[in-house]
Amino acid sequence: MAKIAVFFGGSSTEHSISIRTGCFICKTLHAMGHSVKPILLTKDGGWVVPLEYRMNLPFESVNSPDSFLEEFQKKNGVSKTDSLSHLDADIVFLGLHGGKGEDGTIQGFLGILGIPYTGSGVTASAIAMDKTRANRIFLQTGQKVAPFFEIGKLEYTTSPSAAVSKLETLGFPQFLKPVEGGSSVSTHKITNKEQLAQELGQMFQTDSKVMSQSFLAGVEVSCGVLERYRNGSFSRIALPATEIVPGGEFFDFESKYKQGGSHEITPARIPDEQMKKVQELAIAAHESLGCRGYSRTDFIIVNGEPHILETNTLPGMTETSLIPQQAKAAGISMEEVFADLIEIGLKSSLH
């Protein structure tokens, strides 16, 4: 069994979701018999680090992220610091989402320290997080995506009206979102020019690059990819895709994480040939970005043709997240998934 540090929290807008992911990861790893050290990255960039592994956290009895965090932040045996200390880990299991946790920053940091970690490396993490660059790679590798444009802050401030006119050519409705973001945080469905101008101005108060994509009407599905290392043999498999029926206008933040916010059906109610195609394209997206360990790619199926929406390199890992749902449908336990992620992370660090 290994000493495993679990990173969760972070400074991104997905901080609260990452806490839920961290809770699930810690409980699962603990049940597998590993020594677990949960490490909270605070919103302001600090670290809350247990001084040792024997924290006696009641993983079995902690049933919610709030109670987990309350137990975790008790003062005895915990160091609040601006630097990472007392790590002493065989591997870091990344439970971060968005921002510097998913864009390659923390991966590069761990790489410099020589500490193995789960999930994709620096390059794949950075590219997948940058929706514009990822879309360009998808197009170059023959995948279909919705028409899109990127606007940078300098371009916008030079001529706001020209920026609005450029995006207007995509037609309405369209989806305006940060280039680097996740969980559909700050994603806006734009229905007219006036709303476009208003939301664009608001977004550049906090974001440096935004992207807008044409609206595509169809069936939304999401498909996970797992890498496996067994008996010296490496393989990639695609899980059964999940059909997503949003409770609102689209699969936004509330639809994803609010109870009853969306209806998720695994396996998706699509013909077998479409399921096979989605799975093939999910593996192709994983490979074209250079992902490692696992990923989840979201699609919209239009007239039988899957169009990629985005690929997530650190997909949600709460008890109700899509990867756990899909693994269950495939007859794969999360203990198996985590064991493969750890093994691949350790093997990859040797090269």
Coordinates of C-alpha atoms in Angstrom, one line a residue:
M1 CA 0.0 0.0 0.0
A2 CA 1.2 3.5 -0.8
K3 CA 1.4 6.9 1.0
I4 CA -0.9 9.1 -1.1
A5 CA -1.4 12.8 -0.8
V6 CA -4.7 14.0 -2.2
F7 CA -4.7 17.6 -3.5
F8 CA -8.1 19.3 -3.5
G9 CA -9.7 22.8 -3.3
G10 CA -7.6 25.3 -5.2
S11 CA -8.2 28.9 -6.3
S12 CA -10.4 28.3 -9.3
T13 CA -14.2 28.8 -9.4
E14 CA -14.6 25.1 -9.0
H15 CA -13.2 25.1 -5.4
S16 CA -16.4 23.7 -3.9
I17 CA -16.7 20.9 -6.4
S18 CA -13.0 20.0 -5.9
I19 CA -13.8 19.6 -2.1
R20 CA -16.5 17.1 -3.0
T21 CA -14.1 15.3 -5.3
G22 CA -11.4 15.2 -2.6
C23 CA -13.8 13.7 -0.1
F24 CA -14.7 10.9 -2.5
I25 CA -11.1 10.2 -3.5
C26 CA -9.9 10.1 0.2
K27 CA -12.7 7.8 1.3
T28 CA -12.1 5.4 -1.7
L29 CA -8.3 5.3 -1.2
H30 CA -8.7 4.8 2.5
A31 CA -11.1 1.9 1.9
M32 CA -8.4 0.4 -0.4
G33 CA -6.0 0.4 2.5
H34 CA -3.7 3.2 1.4
S35 CA -2.3 5.8 3.9
V36 CA -4.1 9.0 2.9
K37 CA -3.0 12.6 3.5
P38 CA -5.7 15.1 2.3
I39 CA -4.1 18.5 1.4
L40 CA -6.3 21.5 1.0
L41 CA -5.2 24.2 -1.4
T42 CA -7.0 27.4 -0.1
K43 CA -8.7 29.9 -2.4
D44 CA -5.9 32.4 -1.6
G45 CA -3.1 30.1 -2.6
G46 CA -2.1 28.6 0.8
W47 CA -1.8 25.0 1.8
V48 CA -3.4 23.2 4.7
V49 CA -1.1 20.2 5.3
P50 CA -1.5 17.4 7.8
L51 CA 1.8 16.9 9.7
E52 CA 1.6 13.1 9.4
Y53 CA -0.6 10.4 7.9
R54 CA -2.1 9.2 11.2
M55 CA -4.7 11.9 11.4
N56 CA -7.5 9.5 12.4
L57 CA -9.9 11.2 10.1
P58 CA -13.2 9.3 10.2
F59 CA -13.4 8.6 6.5
E60 CA -16.1 6.0 6.9
S61 CA -18.4 8.3 8.9
V62 CA -17.8 11.5 6.9
N63 CA -20.7 11.6 4.5
S64 CA -20.6 15.1 3.1
P65 CA -17.9 17.5 1.8
D66 CA -18.8 20.0 4.6
S67 CA -18.3 17.5 7.4
F68 CA -15.2 16.2 5.7
L69 CA -13.7 19.8 5.6
E70 CA -14.8 20.5 9.1
E71 CA -12.9 17.4 10.4
F72 CA -10.0 18.1 8.1
Q73 CA -9.5 21.7 9.3
K74 CA -9.4 20.8 13.0
K75 CA -6.2 22.4 14.4
N76 CA -4.5 19.4 15.9
G77 CA -1.9 17.9 13.6
V78 CA -2.5 20.4 10.7
S79 CA -0.1 23.0 9.4
K80 CA -1.4 26.1 7.6
T81 CA 1.4 27.4 5.5
D82 CA 2.3 29.3 2.3
S83 CA 4.6 26.6 1.2
L84 CA 4.2 22.8 0.7
S85 CA 5.8 20.9 3.5
H86 CA 5.4 17.6 5.3
L87 CA 4.4 15.9 2.0
D88 CA 6.3 12.6 2.3
A89 CA 4.1 11.0 -0.4
D90 CA 4.7 8.2 -2.9
I91 CA 2.3 9.9 -5.3
V92 CA -0.1 12.8 -5.4
F93 CA -3.7 12.0 -6.4
L94 CA -5.0 15.2 -8.0
G95 CA -8.6 16.1 -7.1
L96 CA -8.4 19.6 -8.4
H97 CA -10.6 21.1 -11.1
G98 CA -10.0 24.1 -13.3
G99 CA -7.5 27.0 -12.9
K100 CA -4.0 26.2 -11.9
G101 CA -5.0 22.7 -10.8
E102 CA -6.0 21.5 -14.3
D103 CA -4.0 23.8 -16.6
G104 CA -0.6 22.2 -16.1
T105 CA 0.7 24.5 -13.4
I106 CA 0.4 22.1 -10.5
Q107 CA 1.6 19.3 -12.7
G108 CA 4.8 21.3 -13.6
F109 CA 5.3 22.1 -10.0
L110 CA 5.1 18.4 -9.0
G111 CA 7.3 17.5 -11.9
I112 CA 10.1 19.9 -10.7
L113 CA 9.9 18.4 -7.3
G114 CA 10.1 14.9 -8.8
I115 CA 6.8 13.8 -7.2
P116 CA 4.6 11.4 -9.3
Y117 CA 1.0 12.4 -9.7
T118 CA -2.2 11.0 -11.3
G119 CA -3.7 12.2 -14.5
S120 CA -2.3 14.1 -17.5
G121 CA 1.0 15.8 -17.8
V122 CA 1.8 19.5 -18.2
T123 CA 1.3 19.7 -22.0
A124 CA -1.9 17.8 -22.3
S125 CA -3.4 19.6 -19.2
A126 CA -2.5 23.0 -20.6
I127 CA -3.9 22.3 -24.1
A128 CA -7.1 20.7 -23.0
M129 CA -7.8 23.6 -20.6
D130 CA -7.4 26.0 -23.5
K131 CA -10.6 25.4 -25.3
T132 CA -9.5 27.3 -28.5
R133 CA -6.3 25.4 -28.9
A134 CA -8.0 22.1 -28.1
N135 CA -10.6 22.8 -30.8
R136 CA -7.9 23.5 -33.3
I137 CA -6.3 20.2 -32.6
F138 CA -9.6 18.4 -32.9
L139 CA -10.2 20.0 -36.3
Q140 CA -6.7 19.1 -37.5
T141 CA -7.3 15.5 -36.5
G142 CA -10.6 15.3 -38.4
Q143 CA -13.0 15.7 -35.5
K144 CA -16.1 17.9 -35.7
V145 CA -16.6 21.0 -33.5
A146 CA -19.1 23.8 -33.4
P147 CA -17.9 27.0 -35.2
F148 CA -16.0 29.3 -32.8
F149 CA -14.1 32.5 -32.3
E150 CA -11.7 33.6 -29.6
I151 CA -11.5 37.2 -28.4
G152 CA -8.5 38.4 -26.3
K153 CA -8.7 41.3 -23.9
L154 CA -6.4 43.5 -26.0
E155 CA -8.5 42.9 -29.1
Y156 CA -11.7 43.7 -27.1
T157 CA -10.4 46.9 -25.5
T158 CA -9.0 48.1 -28.8
S159 CA -12.5 48.0 -30.4
P160 CA -15.4 46.5 -28.4
S161 CA -17.8 47.0 -31.3
A162 CA -15.5 45.1 -33.7
A163 CA -15.2 42.2 -31.2
V164 CA -19.0 42.1 -30.9
S165 CA -19.4 42.2 -34.7
K166 CA -16.9 39.3 -35.1
L167 CA -18.8 37.1 -32.7
E168 CA -22.2 38.1 -34.1
T169 CA -21.3 36.2 -37.3
L170 CA -21.7 33.0 -35.3
G171 CA -25.4 33.7 -35.2
F172 CA -27.8 33.3 -32.2
P173 CA -28.0 31.6 -29.9
Q174 CA -24.3 31.1 -29.1
F175 CA -22.4 30.1 -26.0
L176 CA -19.9 32.6 -24.6
K177 CA -17.4 31.2 -22.1
P178 CA -13.9 31.7 -20.7
V179 CA -11.2 30.1 -22.8
E180 CA -9.8 28.5 -19.6
G181 CA -12.6 27.4 -17.4
G182 CA -14.6 24.4 -16.4
S183 CA -17.9 23.0 -15.0
S184 CA -19.7 25.5 -17.2
V185 CA -18.9 28.3 -14.7
S186 CA -19.5 31.7 -16.4
T187 CA -20.9 30.1 -19.5
H188 CA -23.7 32.2 -21.0
K189 CA -26.3 31.4 -23.6
I190 CA -26.4 34.5 -25.8
T191 CA -29.6 35.2 -27.8
N192 CA -29.0 38.7 -29.2
K193 CA -26.4 41.4 -30.0
E194 CA -27.2 43.5 -27.0
Q195 CA -26.8 40.7 -24.5
L196 CA -23.6 39.7 -26.3
A197 CA -22.1 43.2 -25.9
Q198 CA -23.1 43.3 -22.2
E199 CA -21.8 39.8 -21.2
L200 CA -18.6 40.3 -23.2
G201 CA -17.8 43.5 -21.3
Q202 CA -18.6 41.7 -18.0
M203 CA -16.4 38.7 -18.7
F204 CA -13.4 40.8 -19.5
Q205 CA -13.5 42.2 -15.9
T206 CA -12.1 38.8 -14.8
D207 CA -11.0 36.9 -17.9
S208 CA -8.2 37.5 -20.4
K209 CA -9.6 35.4 -23.2
V210 CA -13.1 34.3 -24.1
M211 CA -14.5 32.1 -26.7
S212 CA -17.9 31.8 -28.3
Q213 CA -19.4 28.9 -30.2
S214 CA -22.4 28.5 -32.3
F215 CA -25.3 26.7 -30.7
L216 CA -25.8 23.1 -31.9
A217 CA -29.1 21.4 -31.3
G218 CA -28.8 17.7 -30.6
V219 CA -28.3 15.0 -28.0
E220 CA -25.6 15.8 -25.4
V221 CA -23.4 12.9 -24.3
S222 CA -20.2 12.5 -22.3
C223 CA -17.8 9.6 -22.6
G224 CA -14.9 8.7 -20.2
V225 CA -11.7 7.1 -21.3
L226 CA -9.6 5.0 -18.9
E227 CA -6.0 3.8 -19.3
R228 CA -5.2 0.5 -17.7
Y229 CA -1.9 -1.2 -16.8
R230 CA -2.3 -4.9 -16.1
N231 CA 0.4 -7.6 -16.0
G232 CA 2.8 -5.5 -17.9
S233 CA 0.2 -4.7 -20.6
F234 CA -1.1 -1.1 -21.3
S235 CA -4.5 -0.4 -22.9
R236 CA -7.1 2.3 -23.3
I237 CA -10.8 1.7 -23.0
A238 CA -13.8 4.0 -23.6
L239 CA -16.6 3.7 -21.0
P240 CA -20.3 3.6 -21.9
A241 CA -21.4 7.2 -22.8
T242 CA -23.8 9.1 -20.6
E243 CA -26.8 11.0 -22.1
I244 CA -27.3 14.3 -20.4
V245 CA -30.8 15.9 -20.3
P246 CA -30.3 19.3 -18.6
G247 CA -33.0 20.6 -16.2
G248 CA -32.3 24.1 -17.5
E249 CA -31.6 25.5 -21.0
F250 CA -28.2 23.8 -21.1
F251 CA -25.8 21.7 -19.0
D252 CA -24.7 24.6 -16.8
F253 CA -23.1 24.6 -13.3
E254 CA -26.4 24.0 -11.5
S255 CA -27.4 21.3 -13.9
K256 CA -24.1 19.5 -13.2
Y257 CA -24.0 19.7 -9.5
K258 CA -27.4 20.6 -8.0
Q259 CA -29.4 17.6 -7.0
G260 CA -32.1 17.1 -9.7
G261 CA -30.4 19.7 -11.9
S262 CA -30.1 17.3 -14.8
H263 CA -31.2 13.8 -15.8
E264 CA -28.1 11.6 -16.6
I265 CA -28.7 8.3 -18.3
T266 CA -26.0 5.7 -18.5
P267 CA -25.7 4.1 -21.0
A268 CA -26.9 6.9 -23.3
R269 CA -30.1 6.2 -25.3
I270 CA -28.4 6.3 -28.7
P271 CA -28.1 3.6 -31.4
D272 CA -25.2 1.1 -31.0
E273 CA -23.3 2.5 -34.0
Q274 CA -23.5 6.0 -32.5
M275 CA -22.3 4.7 -29.1
K276 CA -19.3 3.0 -30.8
K277 CA -18.5 6.2 -32.7
V278 CA -18.6 8.4 -29.6
Q279 CA -16.3 5.9 -27.8
E280 CA -13.9 5.9 -30.7
L281 CA -13.9 9.7 -30.9
A282 CA -13.4 10.0 -27.1
I283 CA -10.3 7.8 -27.4
A284 CA -9.1 9.8 -30.4
A285 CA -9.6 13.1 -28.4
H286 CA -7.7 11.6 -25.5
E287 CA -4.8 10.6 -27.7
S288 CA -4.7 13.7 -29.8
L289 CA -4.3 15.9 -26.7
G290 CA -1.8 13.5 -25.2
C291 CA -3.9 12.8 -22.1
R292 CA -2.8 10.3 -19.5
G293 CA -4.6 8.1 -17.0
Y294 CA -8.1 9.2 -17.8
S295 CA -10.2 11.9 -19.4
R296 CA -13.8 12.6 -20.2
T297 CA -15.0 14.2 -23.5
D298 CA -18.3 15.9 -24.0
F299 CA -20.2 15.7 -27.3
I300 CA -23.3 17.0 -29.0
I301 CA -24.7 14.6 -31.5
V302 CA -26.2 16.5 -34.5
N303 CA -28.0 14.4 -37.2
G304 CA -26.1 11.3 -36.1
E305 CA -22.7 13.1 -36.1
P306 CA -20.9 13.7 -32.8
H307 CA -19.3 17.1 -32.3
I308 CA -16.8 17.6 -29.5
L309 CA -17.6 20.2 -26.9
E310 CA -14.5 19.8 -24.7
T311 CA -12.2 17.3 -23.1
N312 CA -11.6 17.3 -19.3
T313 CA -8.3 16.0 -18.0
L314 CA -9.4 16.0 -14.3
P315 CA -13.1 15.1 -14.6
G316 CA -15.4 15.4 -11.6
M317 CA -14.9 12.5 -9.2
T318 CA -17.7 12.8 -6.7
E319 CA -20.0 9.9 -5.9
T320 CA -22.5 11.0 -8.5
S321 CA -20.0 12.2 -11.2
L322 CA -20.1 10.8 -14.7
I323 CA -16.9 8.7 -14.6
P324 CA -18.1 6.7 -11.5
Q325 CA -21.5 6.3 -13.2
Q326 CA -19.9 5.0 -16.4
A327 CA -17.4 2.7 -14.6
K328 CA -20.3 1.2 -12.7
A329 CA -22.2 0.6 -16.0
A330 CA -19.1 -1.1 -17.4
G331 CA -18.7 -3.3 -14.4
I332 CA -15.5 -1.6 -13.2
S333 CA -15.2 -0.6 -9.6
M334 CA -13.7 2.8 -8.6
E335 CA -11.1 0.9 -6.7
E336 CA -9.9 -0.6 -10.0
V337 CA -10.0 2.8 -11.6
F338 CA -7.9 4.4 -8.8
A339 CA -5.5 1.5 -8.8
D340 CA -4.8 2.0 -12.5
L341 CA -4.4 5.8 -12.1
I342 CA -1.9 5.3 -9.3
E343 CA 0.0 2.6 -11.2
I344 CA 0.2 4.7 -14.4
G345 CA 1.2 7.8 -12.5
L346 CA 4.0 5.8 -10.8
K347 CA 5.2 4.2 -14.0
S348 CA 5.1 7.5 -16.0
S349 CA 7.3 9.2 -13.4
L350 CA 10.1 6.7 -14.2
H351 CA 10.5 7.9 -17.8

